[in-house]
Amino acid sequence: MNETDLAWAAGFIDGEGCITITPRQKKQALCFGLALTVGNTVKEPLDRLVSLFGGHLYSQPPHGQGRREMWIWRVTGKAAQPVLKAIHEHLSVKQRQATIATVFPIGNRSPRSPLAAILQEECYKAMKSANGAGAAA
């Protein structure tokens, strides 16, 4: 992968992508998940993201009259962080979100350490703010 590929991917993700940290209930504890998602009605650029970084590509049927099929590329958890680190310097719009995502603690340990739980929640609040969702409650 060369710098041109990374710059192209960053531009496409800046324009069409979404970096999120979402809460979910897991057993008795609140957990958080990281996702990098890009949607488009044109499949070819998403195929290119798959060839560069892996991840999953799937389609969504049209919702409503006059709508087209939507293609979604998604990479989650530990797999999202190397993608965001690779394109970080080329991002402009989503650089803050990428920074938060790359420090988000992801692990396979269950239960999480108390420190990891605190850091995940702080990253969630910071991401919510960075994505324009206002202050987290």
Tab-separated table of N, CA and C in Angstrom:
chain	number	residue	atom	x	y	z
A	1	MET	N	0.849	-1.167	0.000
A	1	MET	CA	0.000	0.000	0.000
A	1	MET	C	0.902	1.239	0.000
A	2	ASN	N	0.606	2.163	-0.896
A	2	ASN	CA	1.445	3.356	-1.005
A	2	ASN	C	0.717	4.588	-0.453
A	3	GLU	N	1.423	5.711	-0.424
A	3	GLU	CA	0.860	6.952	0.116
A	3	GLU	C	-0.362	7.425	-0.671
A	4	THR	N	-0.351	7.180	-1.980
A	4	THR	CA	-1.506	7.568	-2.794
A	4	THR	C	-2.748	6.801	-2.357
A	5	ASP	N	-2.600	5.495	-2.112
A	5	ASP	CA	-3.722	4.687	-1.619
A	5	ASP	C	-4.226	5.209	-0.275
A	6	LEU	N	-3.288	5.513	0.623
A	6	LEU	CA	-3.670	5.995	1.949
A	6	LEU	C	-4.374	7.348	1.872
A	7	ALA	N	-3.849	8.239	1.026
A	7	ALA	CA	-4.471	9.560	0.869
A	7	ALA	C	-5.864	9.433	0.250
A	8	TRP	N	-5.995	8.558	-0.760
A	8	TRP	CA	-7.308	8.338	-1.370
A	8	TRP	C	-8.292	7.807	-0.320
A	9	ALA	N	-7.868	6.779	0.438
A	9	ALA	CA	-8.744	6.179	1.445
A	9	ALA	C	-9.156	7.214	2.488
A	10	ALA	N	-8.210	8.028	2.928
A	10	ALA	CA	-8.521	9.052	3.925
A	10	ALA	C	-9.546	10.042	3.383
A	11	GLY	N	-9.373	10.472	2.154
A	11	GLY	CA	-10.324	11.407	1.555
A	11	GLY	C	-11.706	10.810	1.423
A	12	PHE	N	-11.757	9.549	1.010
A	12	PHE	CA	-13.051	8.893	0.849
A	12	PHE	C	-13.730	8.710	2.207
A	13	ILE	N	-12.948	8.285	3.200
A	13	ILE	CA	-13.497	8.096	4.542
A	13	ILE	C	-13.894	9.437	5.155
A	14	ASP	N	-13.091	10.480	4.938
A	14	ASP	CA	-13.458	11.821	5.410
A	14	ASP	C	-14.819	12.243	4.860
A	15	GLY	N	-15.060	11.957	3.589
A	15	GLY	CA	-16.291	12.399	2.945
A	15	GLY	C	-17.490	11.501	3.156
A	16	GLU	N	-17.268	10.210	3.211
A	16	GLU	CA	-18.385	9.255	3.219
A	16	GLU	C	-18.452	8.381	4.463
A	17	GLY	N	-17.445	8.464	5.327
A	17	GLY	CA	-17.341	7.524	6.431
A	17	GLY	C	-17.873	8.028	7.754
A	18	CYS	N	-17.879	7.110	8.711
A	18	CYS	CA	-18.335	7.398	10.061
A	18	CYS	C	-17.500	6.564	11.032
A	19	ILE	N	-16.935	7.212	12.030
A	19	ILE	CA	-16.169	6.529	13.071
A	19	ILE	C	-16.992	6.639	14.344
A	20	THR	N	-17.354	5.496	14.921
A	20	THR	CA	-18.241	5.518	16.084
A	20	THR	C	-17.747	4.608	17.199
A	21	ILE	N	-18.111	4.979	18.392
A	21	ILE	CA	-17.991	4.119	19.568
A	21	ILE	C	-19.403	4.035	20.126
A	22	THR	N	-19.928	2.823	20.195
A	22	THR	CA	-21.321	2.659	20.617
A	22	THR	C	-21.416	1.784	21.867
A	23	PRO	N	-22.331	2.139	22.763
A	23	PRO	CA	-22.533	1.319	23.955
A	23	PRO	C	-23.393	0.102	23.632
A	24	ARG	N	-23.156	-0.958	24.354
A	24	ARG	CA	-23.997	-2.153	24.234
A	24	ARG	C	-23.957	-2.890	25.570
A	25	GLN	N	-25.051	-3.518	25.882
A	25	GLN	CA	-25.141	-4.278	27.121
A	25	GLN	C	-24.596	-5.676	26.873
A	26	LYS	N	-23.653	-6.102	27.683
A	26	LYS	CA	-23.066	-7.434	27.552
A	26	LYS	C	-23.090	-8.081	28.928
A	27	LYS	N	-23.872	-9.129	29.055
A	27	LYS	CA	-24.112	-9.781	30.340
A	27	LYS	C	-24.591	-8.732	31.327
A	28	GLN	N	-23.857	-8.497	32.382
A	28	GLN	CA	-24.286	-7.532	33.400
A	28	GLN	C	-23.558	-6.199	33.302
A	29	ALA	N	-22.697	-6.035	32.290
A	29	ALA	CA	-21.883	-4.821	32.209
A	29	ALA	C	-22.148	-4.062	30.914
A	30	LEU	N	-21.993	-2.758	30.992
A	30	LEU	CA	-22.063	-1.918	29.809
A	30	LEU	C	-20.699	-1.956	29.128
A	31	CYS	N	-20.676	-2.289	27.847
A	31	CYS	CA	-19.442	-2.348	27.070
A	31	CYS	C	-19.566	-1.378	25.902
A	32	PHE	N	-18.450	-1.143	25.222
A	32	PHE	CA	-18.435	-0.219	24.098
A	32	PHE	C	-17.733	-0.873	22.923
A	33	GLY	N	-18.217	-0.589	21.714
A	33	GLY	CA	-17.617	-1.146	20.505
A	33	GLY	C	-17.209	-0.051	19.540
A	34	LEU	N	-16.081	-0.255	18.869
A	34	LEU	CA	-15.542	0.684	17.892
A	34	LEU	C	-15.884	0.205	16.490
A	35	ALA	N	-16.301	1.125	15.618
A	35	ALA	CA	-16.596	0.771	14.224
A	35	ALA	C	-16.202	1.901	13.285
A	36	LEU	N	-15.677	1.512	12.141
A	36	LEU	CA	-15.427	2.415	11.018
A	36	LEU	C	-16.328	1.932	9.899
A	37	THR	N	-17.236	2.789	9.449
A	37	THR	CA	-18.239	2.422	8.455
A	37	THR	C	-18.245	3.442	7.328
A	38	VAL	N	-18.334	2.947	6.093
A	38	VAL	CA	-18.446	3.818	4.929
A	38	VAL	C	-19.587	3.291	4.074
A	39	GLY	N	-20.506	4.169	3.695
A	39	GLY	CA	-21.620	3.782	2.845
A	39	GLY	C	-21.619	4.565	1.547
A	40	ASN	N	-22.037	3.900	0.468
A	40	ASN	CA	-22.109	4.561	-0.829
A	40	ASN	C	-23.008	3.748	-1.745
A	41	THR	N	-23.619	4.409	-2.714
A	41	THR	CA	-24.429	3.686	-3.693
A	41	THR	C	-23.569	3.117	-4.815
A	42	VAL	N	-22.310	3.503	-4.863
A	42	VAL	CA	-21.371	2.969	-5.857
A	42	VAL	C	-20.464	1.966	-5.147
A	43	LYS	N	-20.423	0.739	-5.635
A	43	LYS	CA	-19.710	-0.338	-4.954
A	43	LYS	C	-18.192	-0.291	-5.150
A	44	GLU	N	-17.708	0.181	-6.292
A	44	GLU	CA	-16.290	0.076	-6.631
A	44	GLU	C	-15.346	0.696	-5.606
A	45	PRO	N	-15.606	1.918	-5.099
A	45	PRO	CA	-14.664	2.445	-4.106
A	45	PRO	C	-14.638	1.630	-2.815
A	46	LEU	N	-15.756	1.004	-2.484
A	46	LEU	CA	-15.795	0.165	-1.295
A	46	LEU	C	-15.038	-1.139	-1.525
A	47	ASP	N	-15.096	-1.659	-2.754
A	47	ASP	CA	-14.262	-2.812	-3.108
A	47	ASP	C	-12.787	-2.470	-2.920
A	48	ARG	N	-12.420	-1.243	-3.280
A	48	ARG	CA	-11.025	-0.813	-3.119
A	48	ARG	C	-10.644	-0.765	-1.635
A	49	LEU	N	-11.538	-0.288	-0.780
A	49	LEU	CA	-11.263	-0.293	0.660
A	49	LEU	C	-11.069	-1.711	1.179
A	50	VAL	N	-11.893	-2.641	0.711
A	50	VAL	CA	-11.743	-4.043	1.105
A	50	VAL	C	-10.381	-4.568	0.678
A	51	SER	N	-9.960	-4.252	-0.548
A	51	SER	CA	-8.667	-4.757	-1.024
A	51	SER	C	-7.503	-4.130	-0.262
A	52	LEU	N	-7.662	-2.892	0.195
A	52	LEU	CA	-6.594	-2.228	0.946
A	52	LEU	C	-6.540	-2.662	2.407
A	53	PHE	N	-7.709	-2.799	3.043
A	53	PHE	CA	-7.740	-2.966	4.496
A	53	PHE	C	-8.503	-4.187	4.998
A	54	GLY	N	-9.170	-4.912	4.123
A	54	GLY	CA	-10.023	-5.997	4.592
A	54	GLY	C	-11.356	-5.436	5.056
A	55	GLY	N	-11.955	-6.091	6.019
A	55	GLY	CA	-13.261	-5.655	6.506
A	55	GLY	C	-14.379	-6.385	5.795
A	56	HIS	N	-15.571	-5.935	6.034
A	56	HIS	CA	-16.759	-6.595	5.485
A	56	HIS	C	-17.519	-5.631	4.582
A	57	LEU	N	-18.015	-6.151	3.470
A	57	LEU	CA	-18.810	-5.374	2.527
A	57	LEU	C	-20.163	-6.056	2.377
A	58	TYR	N	-21.215	-5.286	2.530
A	58	TYR	CA	-22.554	-5.841	2.362
A	58	TYR	C	-23.462	-4.781	1.757
A	59	SER	N	-24.612	-5.223	1.287
A	59	SER	CA	-25.546	-4.290	0.656
A	59	SER	C	-26.798	-4.142	1.509
A	60	GLN	N	-27.413	-2.978	1.369
A	60	GLN	CA	-28.703	-2.698	1.992
A	60	GLN	C	-29.684	-2.401	0.879
A	61	PRO	N	-30.863	-2.997	0.925
A	61	PRO	CA	-31.849	-2.702	-0.113
A	61	PRO	C	-32.307	-1.247	-0.022
A	62	PRO	N	-32.838	-0.728	-1.108
A	62	PRO	CA	-33.327	0.657	-1.093
A	62	PRO	C	-34.442	0.843	-0.066
A	63	HIS	N	-34.427	1.978	0.611
A	63	HIS	CA	-35.484	2.324	1.566
A	63	HIS	C	-36.274	3.483	0.984
A	64	GLY	N	-37.399	3.186	0.400
A	64	GLY	CA	-38.255	4.235	-0.150
A	64	GLY	C	-38.168	4.328	-1.662
A	65	GLN	N	-39.176	4.950	-2.212
A	65	GLN	CA	-39.281	5.106	-3.663
A	65	GLN	C	-38.175	6.027	-4.177
A	66	GLY	N	-37.593	5.659	-5.301
A	66	GLY	CA	-36.556	6.465	-5.921
A	66	GLY	C	-35.184	6.302	-5.293
A	67	ARG	N	-35.052	5.427	-4.316
A	67	ARG	CA	-33.770	5.189	-3.652
A	67	ARG	C	-33.029	4.059	-4.341
A	68	ARG	N	-31.719	4.027	-4.140
A	68	ARG	CA	-30.894	2.974	-4.735
A	68	ARG	C	-30.305	2.081	-3.648
A	69	GLU	N	-29.844	0.929	-4.078
A	69	GLU	CA	-29.164	0.019	-3.172
A	69	GLU	C	-27.947	0.720	-2.579
A	70	MET	N	-27.704	0.490	-1.298
A	70	MET	CA	-26.579	1.098	-0.597
A	70	MET	C	-25.566	0.013	-0.266
A	71	TRP	N	-24.300	0.311	-0.519
A	71	TRP	CA	-23.216	-0.598	-0.172
A	71	TRP	C	-22.530	-0.072	1.080
A	72	ILE	N	-22.249	-0.976	2.010
A	72	ILE	CA	-21.652	-0.604	3.290
A	72	ILE	C	-20.364	-1.396	3.483
A	73	TRP	N	-19.271	-0.679	3.753
A	73	TRP	CA	-18.000	-1.304	4.160
A	73	TRP	C	-17.837	-1.027	5.641
A	74	ARG	N	-17.475	-2.052	6.383
A	74	ARG	CA	-17.383	-1.909	7.833
A	74	ARG	C	-16.197	-2.702	8.365
A	75	VAL	N	-15.467	-2.061	9.267
A	75	VAL	CA	-14.386	-2.722	9.989
A	75	VAL	C	-14.554	-2.329	11.457
A	76	THR	N	-14.426	-3.304	12.352
A	76	THR	CA	-14.761	-3.058	13.752
A	76	THR	C	-13.639	-3.481	14.692
A	77	GLY	N	-13.735	-2.988	15.918
A	77	GLY	CA	-12.841	-3.404	16.988
A	77	GLY	C	-11.373	-3.229	16.667
A	78	LYS	N	-10.600	-4.253	17.030
A	78	LYS	CA	-9.150	-4.212	16.817
A	78	LYS	C	-8.780	-4.025	15.357
A	79	ALA	N	-9.589	-4.487	14.443
A	79	ALA	CA	-9.288	-4.364	13.009
A	79	ALA	C	-9.417	-2.925	12.520
A	80	ALA	N	-10.208	-2.101	13.196
A	80	ALA	CA	-10.393	-0.708	12.769
A	80	ALA	C	-9.196	0.166	13.120
A	81	GLN	N	-8.543	-0.126	14.220
A	81	GLN	CA	-7.466	0.745	14.680
A	81	GLN	C	-6.284	0.837	13.715
A	82	PRO	N	-5.778	-0.261	13.145
A	82	PRO	CA	-4.672	-0.120	12.188
A	82	PRO	C	-5.052	0.671	10.935
A	83	VAL	N	-6.298	0.553	10.509
A	83	VAL	CA	-6.766	1.326	9.351
A	83	VAL	C	-6.691	2.812	9.677
A	84	LEU	N	-7.221	3.181	10.821
A	84	LEU	CA	-7.247	4.589	11.211
A	84	LEU	C	-5.848	5.138	11.473
A	85	LYS	N	-4.967	4.314	12.022
A	85	LYS	CA	-3.577	4.747	12.219
A	85	LYS	C	-2.892	4.977	10.877
A	86	ALA	N	-3.158	4.104	9.914
A	86	ALA	CA	-2.508	4.203	8.599
A	86	ALA	C	-2.914	5.466	7.848
A	87	ILE	N	-4.160	5.869	7.974
A	87	ILE	CA	-4.648	7.031	7.209
A	87	ILE	C	-4.664	8.321	8.023
A	88	HIS	N	-4.345	8.248	9.294
A	88	HIS	CA	-4.505	9.367	10.228
A	88	HIS	C	-3.929	10.677	9.707
A	89	GLU	N	-2.694	10.661	9.239
A	89	GLU	CA	-2.053	11.918	8.814
A	89	GLU	C	-2.713	12.528	7.584
A	90	HIS	N	-3.468	11.732	6.836
A	90	HIS	CA	-4.131	12.222	5.623
A	90	HIS	C	-5.558	12.708	5.882
A	91	LEU	N	-6.092	12.431	7.056
A	91	LEU	CA	-7.450	12.858	7.384
A	91	LEU	C	-7.469	14.345	7.705
A	92	SER	N	-8.569	14.990	7.394
A	92	SER	CA	-8.749	16.370	7.842
A	92	SER	C	-10.040	16.482	8.652
A	93	VAL	N	-11.152	16.079	8.096
A	93	VAL	CA	-12.451	16.196	8.762
A	93	VAL	C	-12.560	15.259	9.961
A	94	LYS	N	-12.080	14.049	9.829
A	94	LYS	CA	-12.273	13.033	10.862
A	94	LYS	C	-10.993	12.704	11.636
A	95	GLN	N	-10.017	13.600	11.617
A	95	GLN	CA	-8.765	13.309	12.316
A	95	GLN	C	-8.974	13.213	13.834
A	96	ARG	N	-9.797	14.073	14.393
A	96	ARG	CA	-10.055	14.012	15.838
A	96	ARG	C	-10.718	12.688	16.224
A	97	GLN	N	-11.710	12.261	15.435
A	97	GLN	CA	-12.378	10.990	15.713
A	97	GLN	C	-11.396	9.820	15.595
A	98	ALA	N	-10.519	9.875	14.593
A	98	ALA	CA	-9.532	8.806	14.413
A	98	ALA	C	-8.572	8.749	15.593
A	99	THR	N	-8.181	9.901	16.106
A	99	THR	CA	-7.294	9.937	17.273
A	99	THR	C	-7.963	9.275	18.471
A	100	ILE	N	-9.203	9.612	18.713
A	100	ILE	CA	-9.943	9.001	19.821
A	100	ILE	C	-10.032	7.490	19.619
A	101	ALA	N	-10.353	7.069	18.407
A	101	ALA	CA	-10.511	5.639	18.113
A	101	ALA	C	-9.213	4.867	18.306
A	102	THR	N	-8.079	5.482	17.983
A	102	THR	CA	-6.807	4.753	18.087
A	102	THR	C	-6.336	4.596	19.527
A	103	VAL	N	-6.859	5.404	20.452
A	103	VAL	CA	-6.500	5.222	21.863
A	103	VAL	C	-7.582	4.457	22.637
A	104	PHE	N	-8.681	4.159	21.976
A	104	PHE	CA	-9.770	3.411	22.600
A	104	PHE	C	-9.269	2.026	22.999
A	105	PRO	N	-9.350	1.661	24.293
A	105	PRO	CA	-8.835	0.354	24.719
A	105	PRO	C	-9.751	-0.787	24.274
A	106	ILE	N	-9.170	-1.707	23.515
A	106	ILE	CA	-9.900	-2.885	23.049
A	106	ILE	C	-9.144	-4.103	23.538
A	107	GLY	N	-9.854	-5.012	24.135
A	107	GLY	CA	-9.208	-6.225	24.617
A	107	GLY	C	-10.176	-7.378	24.627
A	108	ASN	N	-9.625	-8.557	24.738
A	108	ASN	CA	-10.447	-9.764	24.779
A	108	ASN	C	-10.719	-10.215	26.206
A	109	ARG	N	-10.196	-9.465	27.173
A	109	ARG	CA	-10.381	-9.850	28.566
A	109	ARG	C	-11.809	-9.563	29.012
A	110	SER	N	-12.357	-10.504	29.689
A	110	SER	CA	-13.673	-10.303	30.259
A	110	SER	C	-13.634	-10.854	31.678
A	111	PRO	N	-13.930	-10.113	32.660
A	111	PRO	CA	-14.376	-8.732	32.608
A	111	PRO	C	-13.215	-7.764	32.363
A	112	ARG	N	-13.572	-6.569	31.909
A	112	ARG	CA	-12.566	-5.534	31.690
A	112	ARG	C	-12.021	-5.059	33.028
A	113	SER	N	-10.805	-4.552	32.981
A	113	SER	CA	-10.263	-3.937	34.190
A	113	SER	C	-11.042	-2.652	34.461
A	114	PRO	N	-11.070	-2.205	35.707
A	114	PRO	CA	-11.764	-0.943	36.007
A	114	PRO	C	-11.198	0.235	35.204
A	115	LEU	N	-9.878	0.264	35.009
A	115	LEU	CA	-9.271	1.346	34.237
A	115	LEU	C	-9.734	1.304	32.782
A	116	ALA	N	-9.773	0.109	32.176
A	116	ALA	CA	-10.229	-0.017	30.786
A	116	ALA	C	-11.682	0.435	30.654
A	117	ALA	N	-12.501	0.100	31.630
A	117	ALA	CA	-13.912	0.508	31.596
A	117	ALA	C	-14.037	2.029	31.632
A	118	ILE	N	-13.242	2.671	32.473
A	118	ILE	CA	-13.268	4.136	32.567
A	118	ILE	C	-12.785	4.761	31.264
A	119	LEU	N	-11.682	4.249	30.718
A	119	LEU	CA	-11.136	4.793	29.472
A	119	LEU	C	-12.103	4.614	28.309
A	120	GLN	N	-12.755	3.453	28.238
A	120	GLN	CA	-13.730	3.234	27.173
A	120	GLN	C	-14.870	4.242	27.266
A	121	GLU	N	-15.366	4.474	28.465
A	121	GLU	CA	-16.470	5.423	28.619
A	121	GLU	C	-16.029	6.844	28.280
A	122	GLU	N	-14.814	7.220	28.658
A	122	GLU	CA	-14.306	8.554	28.320
A	122	GLU	C	-14.132	8.707	26.808
A	123	CYS	N	-13.638	7.670	26.148
A	123	CYS	CA	-13.514	7.703	24.684
A	123	CYS	C	-14.887	7.807	24.030
A	124	TYR	N	-15.866	7.086	24.566
A	124	TYR	CA	-17.238	7.160	24.053
A	124	TYR	C	-17.769	8.590	24.139
A	125	LYS	N	-17.585	9.240	25.285
A	125	LYS	CA	-18.056	10.617	25.461
A	125	LYS	C	-17.335	11.569	24.515
A	126	ALA	N	-16.022	11.386	24.383
A	126	ALA	CA	-15.243	12.246	23.486
A	126	ALA	C	-15.673	12.055	22.035
A	127	MET	N	-15.934	10.810	21.630
A	127	MET	CA	-16.359	10.532	20.255
A	127	MET	C	-17.741	11.125	19.999
A	128	LYS	N	-18.617	10.995	20.961
A	128	LYS	CA	-19.961	11.555	20.820
A	128	LYS	C	-19.878	13.061	20.595
A	129	SER	N	-19.023	13.719	21.338
A	129	SER	CA	-18.824	15.159	21.176
A	129	SER	C	-18.186	15.480	19.825
A	130	ALA	N	-17.171	14.713	19.440
A	130	ALA	CA	-16.476	14.948	18.166
A	130	ALA	C	-17.398	14.743	16.974
A	131	ASN	N	-18.352	13.840	17.109
A	131	ASN	CA	-19.289	13.567	16.021
A	131	ASN	C	-20.479	14.520	16.028
A	132	GLY	N	-20.449	15.508	16.915
A	132	GLY	CA	-21.495	16.527	16.920
A	132	GLY	C	-22.773	16.115	17.605
A	133	ALA	N	-22.703	15.086	18.442
A	133	ALA	CA	-23.907	14.611	19.122
A	133	ALA	C	-24.140	15.348	20.435
A	134	GLY	N	-23.374	16.378	20.700
A	134	GLY	CA	-23.544	17.141	21.932
A	134	GLY	C	-22.867	16.464	23.100
A	135	ALA	N	-23.034	17.029	24.237
A	135	ALA	CA	-22.401	16.495	25.438
A	135	ALA	C	-23.071	15.196	25.838
A	136	ALA	N	-22.249	14.229	26.186
A	136	ALA	CA	-22.778	12.942	26.633
A	136	ALA	C	-23.328	13.091	28.046
A	137	ALA	N	-24.384	12.371	28.312
A	137	ALA	CA	-24.990	12.434	29.645
A	137	ALA	C	-24.196	11.618	30.628
